[in-house]
Amino acid sequence: MSCASCASIIEKTVKDIDGVSSVKVNFATENMVVSYDTKKTDPTIISKEIEPLGYSLVIRSGKEKNKNSETEPENESNSLNKEKLQELASMRQDLYSAIPIAVISSIMMAWEILIIYNILPMMNATVENFFHHLIPVLATYILFVIGRPYLKGIYIFLRHGKANMDTLVGIGTLTAFLYSFTITAFSDLLSPYIDVSHQYYDVTIVVIAFVALGKYLELRSKIKTGDAIQKLIQLQTKTALIKRNGVEVEVSIKDVKHGDQVIIKPGAKIPVDGVVTDGDSFVDESMITGEPIPVQKKIGDNVVAGTVNTNGYLVFSAEKIGSETLLAQIIKMVEDAQGSKAPIEATVDKIASIFVPIVIIFAFLTLATWLIVGSNFMDFSQALSFGIVSFVSILVIACPCALGLATPTAIIVGVGKGAREGILIKDAATLEKLHNTSTVVVDKTGTITKGKPNVVDILNFSDMTDSRLISILASLEKRSEHPIAYAILEYVNELNLEIPDIHKFKNIQGKGVEGVINQNKYFAGNLKLINEMGIKFDTNILETYTSQGKTPIILADSSKVLGCVMIADEIKPEAKKAINDLQKLGIKVVMLTGDDEKTAKYIASQVDVDNVVANVLPKDKLEKIESLQRSGETVVMAGDGVNDAPALAKADVGIAMGTGTDVAIESSGITLLGGDISKLVRAIKLSKLTMRGIKQNLFWAFIYNTLGIPLAAGVFYPIFGWVLNPVFAGFAMAMSSVSVVSNSLRIKTKKY
């Protein structure tokens, strides 16, 4: 596709095919997403319908195959990338011949202009005669060899009535060539009527050369905009080392099966998602989450495909393979997002779809105006000359390439930049809505806090050490099924403390547990258990902690309280700064939680959230979102994507705090890998940066055409004597597309 009009032509043609219900064509990514009735049509039929217009489909493979088609995206992407590189190489070869010819033609054109102002002497008659015969030959080569796509654009326009950028350039350069050829062939016959000294072979040569150069630079830049997908695909490994029947064997990634024991040596890349069954190491997950610090992995921890084992030896059980892996989901999500359209793009597409036909009509009207009106104020030959120049200039300068590239290139770069930092954006519409955020609603558990209980305080009232106290407590809790027990056991494991054996264990329903350790009887549980045992204990000691939302686990023997361990869902270390950064952006923050009001207010005070709504059920969260929206707020909801699903769906943008490999990517507009709330701030800043880039691109694209077309038409000639030479129109058109893509690429390097 050569411009946004191509995308519009394909969309309209495919939409008219019987059985097609919807179609979206993206010019920048050169992708089409089509929904169709398989009983009425198929991709082969669709491709045949658009082939007469000069297009065909590269039908994607592996979409309906088995889930373990891990190598499909890589092979497909490599194949498409190879095609692009071959296209780039072909364009480069054309430029090798076109540019020297354009330089020769430009020198001749400049010499003729400078002779008029007595800056250069008259050209030697022999030299002038040589170039007089050479330039038409060079123009013929440029038009019919290098300009083949543009001539094809004219043929398609005449045959099917569909016009695009190639049509504009083709009509313009062919008109200049045929006018010049007619004068050359019939100069004696025409000289009494028109000025035969003005020929425009140089226009044909230089315009096609500039347009070809612009398309080459544009394609090279477009390849760079889409490198996020390529980098993600390169994270995939081609082989895996697995243990089968007690023997280590290296197999292709597509041969890995669920439950296979995968061996990961130091420095190796993890091939599929799974759970560690043996070993201990640190894994670099920066490629997936954007976090630079390697994460410790031990037995029972999840590992993700594409991440790198740093120093230890790991064995894990393959849980997710092929298209099931988190990396495969991320690749698909980024592809879909980069190919999607933002609402602002719909307006641009409508303009682009009618732009080319209007330009062709306007160019012919301009030519007619010069001939009819202009000939009243100047010689007919001069009016014809100005009319031809204006006609060609309008067709060349009005090409809507920059308009078509303005939005999608910025989206591609913005989505790719986010993906590299662990911010997965579902579609362009989400990115556009996000930049208007006025209120962020956050769930407490899993968003502000870590989402799992941890040991936060140890109160020791005995003469034993803290380590001994917590070890005894862990021994009692080891057989308990209460979720809080896991927090104590995890704490003891992290300290590598020895857990003593326990005898005569007994579960006291709703109160706690008891057991015998080293011939001493111990009890662990809540205040109700201690009160029932008749043990005296000053409960005021615990009030400060319980008011902060901490849960006490009391350890006692038969006569006294030995100590108390406080369990709480800890606040994420980055939470307070993230909330402050949101407030600096002028965004209001509301915390919704099902917890009691006392705990909620304490947590909120720690992270500077003023607006707190506690004791809410999932349906209450939904009602709060609706209430904010009714008051005119653009609401972003950040939650864990499970119990917050109704609110996430209702919010203008739902953000899932994705932790681990079971992240619900499809449940929200944006997923923050690793559950880092500071990425929420970065996501909003990224959307603002991307939208600013889109608006800059559209501004320059519209301004360029708004000013360029009247200048090309000769509107300013009666006032200032300005007529735009088609050569400069070609240069301006080529550079406008390159500047738009280059401006989009700046998003990659911008810090935010």
Coordinates of N, CA, C and O in Angstrom, one line a residue, residues 410-557:
A410 N 2.7 6.6 15.2 CA 2.8 6.9 16.7 C 2.3 5.8 17.6 O 2.9 5.5 18.6
I411 N 1.1 5.2 17.2 CA 0.5 4.1 18.0 C 1.5 3.0 18.0 O 1.7 2.4 19.1
I412 N 2.1 2.6 16.9 CA 3.0 1.5 16.8 C 4.2 1.7 17.7 O 4.5 0.8 18.5
V413 N 4.8 2.9 17.7 CA 5.9 3.1 18.6 C 5.5 3.2 20.0 O 6.2 2.6 20.9
G414 N 4.4 3.9 20.3 CA 3.9 4.0 21.7 C 3.6 2.6 22.3 O 4.1 2.3 23.5
V415 N 2.9 1.8 21.6 CA 2.6 0.4 22.1 C 3.8 -0.4 22.3 O 4.0 -1.1 23.3
G416 N 4.7 -0.3 21.4 CA 6.0 -1.1 21.5 C 6.8 -0.6 22.6 O 7.4 -1.5 23.3
K417 N 6.9 0.7 22.8 CA 7.7 1.2 24.0 C 7.1 0.7 25.3 O 7.8 0.3 26.2
G418 N 5.7 0.7 25.4 CA 5.1 0.3 26.6 C 5.4 -1.2 26.8 O 5.7 -1.6 28.0
A419 N 5.3 -2.0 25.8 CA 5.5 -3.5 25.9 C 6.9 -3.8 26.5 O 7.1 -4.7 27.3
R420 N 7.9 -3.0 26.0 CA 9.3 -3.2 26.5 C 9.4 -2.9 28.0 O 10.4 -3.3 28.6
E421 N 8.5 -2.1 28.5 CA 8.6 -1.7 29.9 C 7.5 -2.4 30.8 O 7.3 -2.1 31.9
G422 N 6.9 -3.5 30.2 CA 5.9 -4.3 31.0 C 4.6 -3.6 31.1 O 3.8 -3.9 32.0
I423 N 4.3 -2.7 30.2 CA 3.0 -2.0 30.1 C 2.3 -2.5 28.8 O 2.7 -2.1 27.7
L424 N 1.3 -3.5 28.9 CA 0.7 -4.1 27.8 C -0.6 -3.3 27.5 O -1.5 -3.4 28.3
I425 N -0.7 -2.7 26.3 CA -1.8 -1.9 25.9 C -2.6 -2.7 24.9 O -2.1 -3.2 23.9
K426 N -3.9 -2.9 25.2 CA -4.8 -3.8 24.4 C -5.1 -3.2 23.0 O -5.0 -4.0 22.1
D427 N -5.4 -1.9 22.9 CA -5.7 -1.3 21.6 C -5.4 0.2 21.6 O -5.2 0.8 22.7
A428 N -5.5 0.7 20.4 CA -5.2 2.2 20.3 C -6.2 3.0 20.9 O -5.9 4.1 21.4
A429 N -7.5 2.6 20.9 CA -8.5 3.3 21.6 C -8.3 3.5 23.1 O -8.5 4.6 23.6
T430 N -7.8 2.5 23.7 CA -7.4 2.5 25.1 C -6.3 3.6 25.3 O -6.4 4.4 26.3
L431 N -5.3 3.6 24.5 CA -4.2 4.5 24.6 C -4.7 6.0 24.5 O -4.3 6.8 25.2
E432 N -5.7 6.2 23.5 CA -6.2 7.5 23.3 C -7.0 8.0 24.5 O -6.9 9.1 25.0
K433 N -7.9 7.1 25.1 CA -8.7 7.4 26.2 C -7.9 7.7 27.5 O -8.2 8.6 28.3
L434 N -6.8 7.0 27.6 CA -6.0 7.1 28.8 C -5.4 8.5 29.1 O -5.3 8.9 30.2
H435 N -5.1 9.2 28.0 CA -4.4 10.5 28.1 C -5.4 11.5 28.7 O -5.0 12.6 29.1
N436 N -6.7 11.2 28.7 CA -7.7 12.2 29.2 C -8.1 11.8 30.7 O -9.0 12.4 31.2
T437 N -7.4 10.9 31.3 CA -7.7 10.5 32.7 C -7.8 11.6 33.6 O -7.0 12.5 33.7
S438 N -9.0 11.7 34.4 CA -9.1 12.7 35.4 C -9.2 12.1 36.8 O -8.9 12.7 37.8
T439 N -9.6 10.8 36.9 CA -9.7 10.1 38.2 C -9.2 8.7 38.0 O -9.6 8.0 37.1
V440 N -8.4 8.3 39.0 CA -7.9 6.9 39.0 C -8.5 6.2 40.3 O -8.3 6.7 41.4
V441 N -9.2 5.1 40.1 CA -9.8 4.4 41.2 C -8.9 3.1 41.4 O -8.7 2.4 40.4
V442 N -8.4 3.0 42.6 CA -7.5 1.8 42.9 C -8.1 0.9 43.9 O -8.7 1.3 44.9
D443 N -8.0 -0.4 43.7 CA -8.3 -1.4 44.7 C -7.2 -1.4 45.7 O -6.0 -1.1 45.3
K444 N -7.5 -1.8 46.9 CA -6.4 -1.8 47.9 C -5.5 -3.1 47.8 O -4.3 -3.0 47.5
T445 N -6.2 -4.2 47.9 CA -5.4 -5.5 47.9 C -4.9 -5.8 46.5 O -5.7 -5.9 45.6
G446 N -3.6 -6.0 46.4 CA -3.0 -6.3 45.2 C -2.6 -5.1 44.3 O -1.9 -5.3 43.3
T447 N -3.1 -4.0 44.7 CA -2.8 -2.8 43.9 C -1.9 -1.8 44.7 O -0.8 -1.5 44.4
I448 N -2.5 -1.3 45.9 CA -1.8 -0.5 46.8 C -0.9 -1.4 47.7 O 0.3 -1.1 48.0
T449 N -1.5 -2.6 48.0 CA -0.7 -3.5 48.9 C -0.2 -4.7 48.0 O -0.6 -4.9 46.9
K450 N 0.6 -5.6 48.6 CA 1.2 -6.7 47.9 C 0.2 -7.8 47.5 O 0.4 -8.6 46.7
G451 N -0.9 -7.8 48.3 CA -1.9 -8.8 48.0 C -1.8 -10.1 48.7 O -2.5 -11.1 48.4
K452 N -0.8 -10.3 49.6 CA -0.7 -11.5 50.3 C -0.2 -11.2 51.7 O 0.6 -10.2 51.9
P453 N -0.6 -12.0 52.7 CA -0.2 -11.7 54.1 C 1.3 -11.9 54.3 O 1.9 -12.8 53.8
N454 N 1.9 -11.0 55.1 CA 3.3 -11.1 55.5 C 3.5 -10.9 57.0 O 2.7 -10.2 57.6
V455 N 4.6 -11.4 57.6 CA 4.9 -11.1 58.9 C 5.5 -9.7 58.9 O 6.5 -9.5 58.3
V456 N 4.9 -8.8 59.7 CA 5.4 -7.4 59.7 C 6.0 -7.0 61.1 O 6.8 -6.1 61.1
D457 N 5.5 -7.6 62.2 CA 6.1 -7.3 63.5 C 6.1 -8.5 64.4 O 5.2 -9.4 64.3
I458 N 7.1 -8.6 65.3 CA 7.2 -9.7 66.2 C 7.3 -9.1 67.6 O 8.2 -8.3 67.9
L459 N 6.3 -9.4 68.5 CA 6.3 -8.9 69.9 C 6.7 -10.1 70.8 O 6.0 -11.0 70.9
N460 N 7.9 -10.0 71.4 CA 8.4 -11.1 72.2 C 8.3 -10.7 73.7 O 8.9 -9.8 74.2
F461 N 7.5 -11.5 74.5 CA 7.3 -11.3 75.9 C 8.0 -12.3 76.7 O 7.8 -12.4 78.0
S462 N 8.8 -13.2 76.1 CA 9.5 -14.3 76.8 C 11.0 -14.1 76.9 O 11.5 -13.0 76.4
D463 N 11.7 -15.1 77.5 CA 13.1 -15.0 77.5 C 13.8 -15.7 76.4 O 15.0 -15.8 76.3
M464 N 13.0 -16.3 75.5 CA 13.6 -16.9 74.3 C 13.9 -15.9 73.2 O 13.3 -14.8 73.2
T465 N 14.7 -16.3 72.2 CA 15.0 -15.4 71.1 C 13.8 -15.3 70.1 O 12.9 -16.2 70.1
D466 N 13.8 -14.2 69.3 CA 12.8 -14.1 68.3 C 12.7 -15.3 67.3 O 11.7 -15.8 66.9
S467 N 13.9 -15.8 67.0 CA 14.1 -16.9 66.1 C 13.4 -18.1 66.6 O 12.7 -18.9 66.0
R468 N 13.7 -18.4 67.9 CA 13.1 -19.6 68.6 C 11.6 -19.4 68.7 O 10.8 -20.4 68.5
L469 N 11.1 -18.2 69.0 CA 9.7 -17.9 69.2 C 9.0 -18.2 67.9 O 7.9 -18.9 67.8
I470 N 9.5 -17.7 66.7 CA 8.8 -17.8 65.5 C 8.9 -19.2 64.9 O 8.0 -19.7 64.3
S471 N 10.0 -20.0 65.3 CA 10.1 -21.4 64.9 C 9.1 -22.2 65.6 O 8.5 -23.1 64.9
I472 N 8.8 -22.0 66.9 CA 7.8 -22.7 67.6 C 6.4 -22.5 67.0 O 5.6 -23.4 66.7
L473 N 6.2 -21.2 66.7 CA 4.9 -20.8 66.1 C 4.7 -21.4 64.7 O 3.7 -21.9 64.3
A474 N 5.8 -21.5 63.9 CA 5.8 -22.1 62.6 C 5.5 -23.6 62.7 O 4.8 -24.2 61.8
S475 N 6.0 -24.2 63.7 CA 5.8 -25.7 63.9 C 4.3 -25.9 64.1 O 3.7 -26.9 63.6
L476 N 3.7 -25.1 64.9 CA 2.2 -25.2 65.2 C 1.4 -24.9 63.9 O 0.4 -25.6 63.6
E477 N 1.8 -23.9 63.2 CA 1.1 -23.4 62.0 C 1.3 -24.3 60.8 O 0.5 -24.2 59.8
K478 N 2.3 -25.1 60.8 CA 2.7 -26.0 59.7 C 1.5 -26.9 59.3 O 1.3 -27.2 58.1
R479 N 0.8 -27.3 60.3 CA -0.3 -28.2 60.0 C -1.7 -27.5 59.9 O -2.7 -28.1 59.7
S480 N -1.7 -26.2 60.0 CA -2.9 -25.4 59.9 C -3.2 -25.1 58.4 O -2.3 -25.0 57.6
E481 N -4.5 -25.0 58.1 CA -4.9 -24.7 56.7 C -5.3 -23.2 56.6 O -5.7 -22.8 55.5
H482 N -5.1 -22.5 57.7 CA -5.5 -21.0 57.6 C -4.5 -20.3 56.7 O -3.3 -20.5 56.8
P483 N -5.0 -19.4 55.8 CA -4.1 -18.6 54.9 C -2.9 -17.9 55.7 O -1.8 -17.7 55.1
I484 N -3.2 -17.4 56.9 CA -2.2 -16.7 57.7 C -1.0 -17.6 58.0 O 0.1 -17.1 58.1
A485 N -1.3 -18.9 58.1 CA -0.2 -19.9 58.4 C 0.9 -19.8 57.4 O 2.1 -19.9 57.7
Y486 N 0.5 -19.6 56.1 CA 1.5 -19.6 55.0 C 2.4 -18.4 55.2 O 3.6 -18.5 54.8
A487 N 1.9 -17.3 55.7 CA 2.8 -16.1 55.9 C 3.9 -16.4 56.9 O 5.1 -16.0 56.7
I488 N 3.5 -17.1 58.0 CA 4.5 -17.5 59.0 C 5.6 -18.5 58.5 O 6.8 -18.3 58.7
L489 N 5.1 -19.5 57.8 CA 6.0 -20.5 57.2 C 6.9 -19.9 56.2 O 8.1 -20.2 56.1
E490 N 6.4 -19.0 55.3 CA 7.3 -18.3 54.3 C 8.3 -17.5 55.0 O 9.5 -17.5 54.5
Y491 N 8.0 -16.8 56.1 CA 8.9 -16.0 56.8 C 10.1 -16.8 57.4 O 11.2 -16.5 57.3
V492 N 9.7 -18.0 58.0 CA 10.7 -18.9 58.6 C 11.6 -19.5 57.5 O 12.8 -19.6 57.7
N493 N 11.0 -19.8 56.3 CA 11.8 -20.4 55.2 C 12.8 -19.3 54.7 O 14.0 -19.7 54.4
E494 N 12.4 -18.1 54.6 CA 13.3 -17.0 54.1 C 14.5 -16.8 55.1 O 15.6 -16.5 54.6
L495 N 14.3 -17.1 56.4 CA 15.4 -16.9 57.4 C 16.1 -18.2 57.5 O 17.1 -18.3 58.3
N496 N 15.7 -19.3 56.8 CA 16.3 -20.6 56.9 C 16.4 -21.2 58.3 O 17.4 -21.7 58.8
L497 N 15.3 -21.0 59.1 CA 15.2 -21.4 60.5 C 14.7 -22.9 60.5 O 13.9 -23.3 59.7
E498 N 15.2 -23.6 61.5 CA 14.8 -25.0 61.6 C 13.4 -25.1 62.4 O 13.2 -24.4 63.4
I499 N 12.5 -25.8 61.8 CA 11.2 -26.0 62.4 C 11.1 -27.3 63.3 O 11.3 -28.3 62.7
P500 N 11.0 -27.1 64.6 CA 11.0 -28.3 65.4 C 9.8 -29.2 65.2 O 8.7 -28.8 64.7
D501 N 9.9 -30.5 65.6 CA 8.8 -31.5 65.4 C 7.7 -31.2 66.4 O 8.0 -30.7 67.5
I502 N 6.5 -31.6 66.0 CA 5.4 -31.3 66.9 C 4.6 -32.7 67.1 O 4.5 -33.5 66.2
H503 N 4.0 -32.8 68.3 CA 3.3 -34.0 68.6 C 1.9 -33.6 69.2 O 1.8 -32.4 69.6
K504 N 1.0 -34.5 69.1 CA -0.4 -34.2 69.7 C -1.0 -32.9 69.2 O -1.5 -32.1 69.9
F505 N -0.8 -32.7 67.8 CA -1.4 -31.5 67.2 C -2.9 -31.6 67.3 O -3.5 -32.6 67.0
K506 N -3.5 -30.4 67.5 CA -5.0 -30.3 67.6 C -5.4 -29.0 67.0 O -4.9 -27.9 67.4
N507 N -6.4 -29.0 66.1 CA -7.0 -27.8 65.6 C -8.2 -27.4 66.4 O -9.1 -28.1 66.6
I508 N -8.2 -26.1 66.9 CA -9.3 -25.6 67.8 C -10.1 -24.7 66.9 O -9.7 -23.6 66.6
Q509 N -11.2 -25.2 66.4 CA -12.0 -24.5 65.3 C -12.4 -23.1 65.7 O -12.9 -22.8 66.7
G510 N -12.0 -22.2 64.7 CA -12.3 -20.8 64.9 C -11.4 -20.0 65.9 O -11.6 -18.8 66.1
K511 N -10.5 -20.7 66.5 CA -9.7 -20.0 67.6 C -8.2 -20.2 67.4 O -7.5 -19.3 67.7
G512 N -7.8 -21.4 67.0 CA -6.3 -21.6 66.8 C -5.9 -23.0 66.8 O -6.7 -23.9 66.4
V513 N -4.7 -23.3 67.2 CA -4.2 -24.7 67.2 C -3.4 -24.9 68.5 O -3.0 -24.0 69.2
E514 N -3.1 -26.2 68.8 CA -2.3 -26.5 70.0 C -1.4 -27.8 69.6 O -1.7 -28.5 68.7
G515 N -0.3 -27.9 70.4 CA 0.6 -29.1 70.1 C 1.7 -29.1 71.1 O 2.0 -28.1 71.9
V516 N 2.4 -30.3 71.1 CA 3.5 -30.5 72.1 C 4.8 -30.4 71.3 O 5.0 -31.2 70.3
I517 N 5.7 -29.5 71.8 CA 7.1 -29.4 71.1 C 8.1 -29.5 72.3 O 8.1 -28.8 73.2
N518 N 9.0 -30.5 72.1 CA 10.0 -30.8 73.1 C 9.4 -30.9 74.5 O 9.9 -30.3 75.5
Q519 N 8.3 -31.6 74.6 CA 7.6 -32.0 75.9 C 6.9 -30.8 76.5 O 6.4 -30.8 77.6
N520 N 6.9 -29.6 75.8 CA 6.2 -28.5 76.3 C 4.9 -28.2 75.4 O 5.0 -28.3 74.2
K521 N 3.8 -27.9 76.0 CA 2.6 -27.7 75.3 C 2.4 -26.2 75.0 O 2.6 -25.3 75.8
Y522 N 2.1 -26.0 73.7 CA 2.0 -24.6 73.2 C 0.7 -24.4 72.5 O 0.1 -25.3 72.0
F523 N 0.2 -23.1 72.5 CA -1.0 -22.7 71.9 C -0.8 -21.5 71.0 O 0.0 -20.7 71.3
A524 N -1.4 -21.5 69.8 CA -1.3 -20.4 68.9 C -2.7 -20.1 68.4 O -3.4 -21.0 67.9
G525 N -3.1 -18.8 68.4 CA -4.4 -18.4 67.9 C -4.8 -17.0 68.2 O -3.9 -16.1 68.3
N526 N -6.1 -16.7 68.3 CA -6.5 -15.4 68.4 C -6.8 -15.1 69.9 O -6.7 -15.9 70.8
L527 N -7.3 -13.8 70.2 CA -7.6 -13.4 71.6 C -8.7 -14.3 72.2 O -8.7 -14.5 73.4
K528 N -9.6 -14.7 71.4 CA -10.7 -15.6 72.0 C -10.1 -16.8 72.6 O -10.6 -17.3 73.7
L529 N -9.1 -17.4 72.0 CA -8.5 -18.6 72.5 C -7.8 -18.3 73.9 O -7.9 -19.0 74.9
I530 N -7.1 -17.2 73.9 CA -6.4 -16.8 75.1 C -7.3 -16.5 76.3 O -7.1 -16.9 77.4
N531 N -8.4 -15.8 76.0 CA -9.4 -15.5 77.0 C -10.1 -16.8 77.5 O -10.3 -16.9 78.7
E532 N -10.4 -17.7 76.7 CA -11.0 -19.0 77.1 C -10.1 -19.8 78.0 O -10.6 -20.6 78.8
M533 N -8.8 -19.7 77.7 CA -7.8 -20.4 78.5 C -7.6 -19.8 79.9 O -7.0 -20.3 80.8
G534 N -8.1 -18.5 80.1 CA -8.0 -17.8 81.3 C -6.7 -17.2 81.6 O -6.3 -16.8 82.7
I535 N -5.9 -17.0 80.5 CA -4.6 -16.4 80.6 C -4.8 -14.9 80.6 O -5.4 -14.3 79.7
K536 N -4.1 -14.2 81.6 CA -4.2 -12.8 81.7 C -3.3 -12.1 80.7 O -2.1 -12.5 80.5
F537 N -3.9 -11.2 79.9 CA -3.1 -10.5 78.9 C -3.7 -9.1 78.6 O -4.9 -8.9 78.5
D538 N -2.8 -8.1 78.6 CA -3.2 -6.7 78.4 C -3.4 -6.5 76.9 O -2.5 -6.3 76.1
T539 N -4.7 -6.5 76.5 CA -5.0 -6.4 75.1 C -4.8 -5.0 74.5 O -4.7 -4.8 73.3
N540 N -4.6 -4.0 75.4 CA -4.3 -2.6 74.9 C -3.0 -2.6 74.1 O -2.8 -1.7 73.3
I541 N -2.1 -3.6 74.4 CA -0.8 -3.6 73.7 C -1.1 -3.8 72.2 O -0.3 -3.3 71.3
L542 N -2.1 -4.5 71.8 CA -2.4 -4.8 70.4 C -3.2 -3.8 69.7 O -3.3 -3.8 68.5
E543 N -3.8 -2.8 70.4 CA -4.7 -1.9 69.8 C -4.1 -1.0 68.7 O -4.6 -0.8 67.7
T544 N -2.8 -0.6 69.0 CA -2.1 0.2 68.0 C -1.9 -0.5 66.7 O -2.1 0.0 65.6
Y545 N -1.6 -1.8 66.8 CA -1.4 -2.6 65.6 C -2.7 -3.0 64.9 O -2.7 -2.9 63.7
T546 N -3.7 -3.4 65.6 CA -5.0 -3.7 65.0 C -5.6 -2.5 64.3 O -6.3 -2.7 63.3
S547 N -5.4 -1.3 64.8 CA -6.0 -0.1 64.2 C -5.3 0.1 62.8 O -5.8 0.9 62.0
Q548 N -4.1 -0.5 62.6 CA -3.4 -0.3 61.4 C -3.7 -1.5 60.4 O -3.1 -1.7 59.4
G549 N -4.7 -2.3 60.8 CA -5.2 -3.4 59.9 C -4.3 -4.6 60.1 O -4.4 -5.5 59.2
K550 N -3.5 -4.7 61.1 CA -2.7 -5.9 61.3 C -3.4 -7.0 62.2 O -4.2 -6.6 63.1
T551 N -3.2 -8.2 61.8 CA -3.9 -9.3 62.5 C -2.9 -10.0 63.4 O -1.8 -10.5 63.0
P552 N -3.2 -10.1 64.8 CA -2.3 -10.7 65.7 C -2.4 -12.2 65.8 O -3.5 -12.7 65.8
I553 N -1.3 -13.0 65.8 CA -1.3 -14.4 66.1 C -0.5 -14.5 67.4 O 0.7 -14.2 67.5
I554 N -1.2 -15.0 68.4 CA -0.6 -15.0 69.8 C -0.1 -16.4 70.1 O -0.8 -17.4 69.8
L555 N 1.1 -16.5 70.6 CA 1.7 -17.7 71.0 C 1.8 -17.8 72.6 O 2.2 -16.8 73.2
A556 N 1.3 -18.9 73.1 CA 1.2 -19.0 74.6 C 1.5 -20.4 75.0 O 1.4 -21.4 74.2
D557 N 2.0 -20.6 76.3 CA 2.0 -21.9 76.9 C 0.8 -22.0 77.8 O -0.2 -21.2 77.7

